[in-house]
CSV table of C-alpha atoms in Angstrom, one decimal:
chain,number,residue,atom,x,y,z
O,1,THR,CA,-13.7,18.9,7.4
O,2,THR,CA,-14.8,15.9,5.3
O,3,ARG,CA,-12.4,16.9,2.5
O,4,PHE,CA,-9.5,17.1,5.0
O,5,ILE,CA,-10.3,13.7,6.4
O,6,ARG,CA,-10.5,12.2,2.8
O,7,ASP,CA,-7.2,13.9,2.0
O,8,VAL,CA,-5.5,12.5,5.1
O,9,LEU,CA,-6.9,9.0,4.4
O,10,ASP,CA,-5.8,9.2,0.8
O,11,GLN,CA,-2.2,10.1,1.9
O,12,MET,CA,-2.3,7.2,4.4
O,13,ILE,CA,-3.3,4.8,1.6
O,14,ALA,CA,-0.6,6.2,-0.6
O,15,ASP,CA,1.9,5.6,2.1
O,16,ILE,CA,0.8,2.0,2.4
O,17,GLU,CA,1.0,1.6,-1.3
O,18,SER,CA,4.6,2.9,-1.3
O,19,ILE,CA,5.6,0.1,1.0
O,20,TYR,CA,4.3,-2.6,-1.4
O,21,ARG,CA,5.9,-0.7,-4.4
O,22,ASP,CA,9.2,-0.9,-2.6
O,23,VAL,CA,8.7,-4.6,-1.9
O,24,ALA,CA,8.0,-5.2,-5.6
O,25,VAL,CA,11.2,-3.3,-6.5
O,26,ILE,CA,13.2,-5.4,-4.1
O,27,GLN,CA,11.6,-8.7,-5.3
O,28,ALA,CA,12.5,-7.7,-8.9
O,29,ARG,CA,16.1,-7.0,-7.7
O,30,ALA,CA,15.8,-3.5,-9.2
O,31,ASN,CA,16.7,-1.5,-6.1
O,32,SER,CA,20.2,-0.9,-7.5
O,33,SER,CA,18.6,1.1,-10.3
O,34,ILE,CA,15.3,2.3,-8.8
O,35,THR,CA,15.4,4.3,-5.6
O,36,LEU,CA,13.2,3.0,-2.7
O,37,ILE,CA,10.6,5.5,-1.4
O,38,ASN,CA,11.0,4.1,2.1
O,39,LYS,CA,14.8,3.7,2.1
O,40,GLU,CA,15.0,4.1,5.9
O,41,GLN,CA,13.1,0.8,6.3
O,42,GLU,CA,15.0,-1.2,3.7
O,43,GLU,CA,15.7,-4.1,6.1
O,44,GLU,CA,12.0,-4.5,7.0
O,45,LEU,CA,11.1,-4.2,3.3
O,46,THR,CA,13.6,-6.9,2.4
O,47,ASN,CA,12.1,-9.2,5.1
O,48,LEU,CA,8.7,-8.5,3.7
O,49,SER,CA,9.8,-9.2,0.2
O,50,VAL,CA,11.0,-12.7,1.3
O,51,ALA,CA,7.8,-13.4,3.3
O,52,LEU,CA,5.4,-12.5,0.4
O,53,SER,CA,5.2,-13.8,-3.1
O,54,GLN,CA,5.2,-11.4,-6.0
O,55,GLN,CA,1.5,-12.4,-6.6
O,56,ASP,CA,0.7,-11.5,-3.0
O,57,VAL,CA,2.3,-8.1,-3.4
O,58,LEU,CA,0.3,-7.5,-6.7
O,59,ARG,CA,-2.9,-8.5,-5.0
O,60,LYS,CA,-2.3,-6.1,-2.1
O,61,VAL,CA,-1.6,-3.3,-4.6
O,62,GLN,CA,-4.9,-4.1,-6.3
O,63,PHE,CA,-6.7,-4.0,-2.9
O,64,ILE,CA,-5.1,-0.6,-2.3
O,65,THR,CA,-6.2,0.7,-5.7
O,66,VAL,CA,-9.8,-0.4,-5.0
O,67,ALA,CA,-9.7,1.4,-1.7
O,68,ARG,CA,-8.5,4.6,-3.3
O,69,ASP,CA,-11.1,4.4,-6.0
O,70,ARG,CA,-13.8,4.0,-3.4
O,71,LEU,CA,-12.4,6.9,-1.4
O,72,HIS,CA,-12.5,9.1,-4.4
O,73,GLY,CA,-16.0,7.8,-5.2
O,74,ASN,CA,-17.3,9.2,-1.9
O,75,GLY,CA,-17.8,5.8,-0.2
O,76,MET,CA,-18.3,5.4,3.5
O,77,LEU,CA,-14.9,6.1,5.1
O,78,PRO,CA,-15.0,3.6,7.9
O,79,LEU,CA,-16.1,0.8,5.6
O,80,ILE,CA,-13.4,1.7,3.0
O,81,ILE,CA,-10.6,1.5,5.6
O,82,GLU,CA,-12.0,-1.6,7.3
O,83,ALA,CA,-12.3,-3.4,3.9
O,84,LEU,CA,-8.7,-2.4,3.0
O,85,LEU,CA,-7.2,-3.6,6.3
O,86,CYS,CA,-9.1,-6.8,6.1
O,87,SER,CA,-8.0,-7.4,2.6
O,88,LEU,CA,-4.4,-6.6,3.4
O,89,THR,CA,-4.3,-9.0,6.3
O,90,SER,CA,-6.2,-11.8,4.6
O,91,LEU,CA,-3.3,-13.1,2.5
């Protein structure tokens, strides 16, 4: 059960990461040569790319990387998710 929960959380974190990856692609104006992962939400991603600086996007990706590392390091699941969500909304 614990392994299943960690796998689901890892996938959730990967999904969040894919959003910021797409935003970075749009900000770099590379979406004509690099396919967006979340193509169906391109309008929302474009809006987010305008609202956030490139530095903000990179920091959010760093927060996500830390959360994934903590998840793989057997950290306390509620604290990992809480810390990630607080970090993502703090910018």
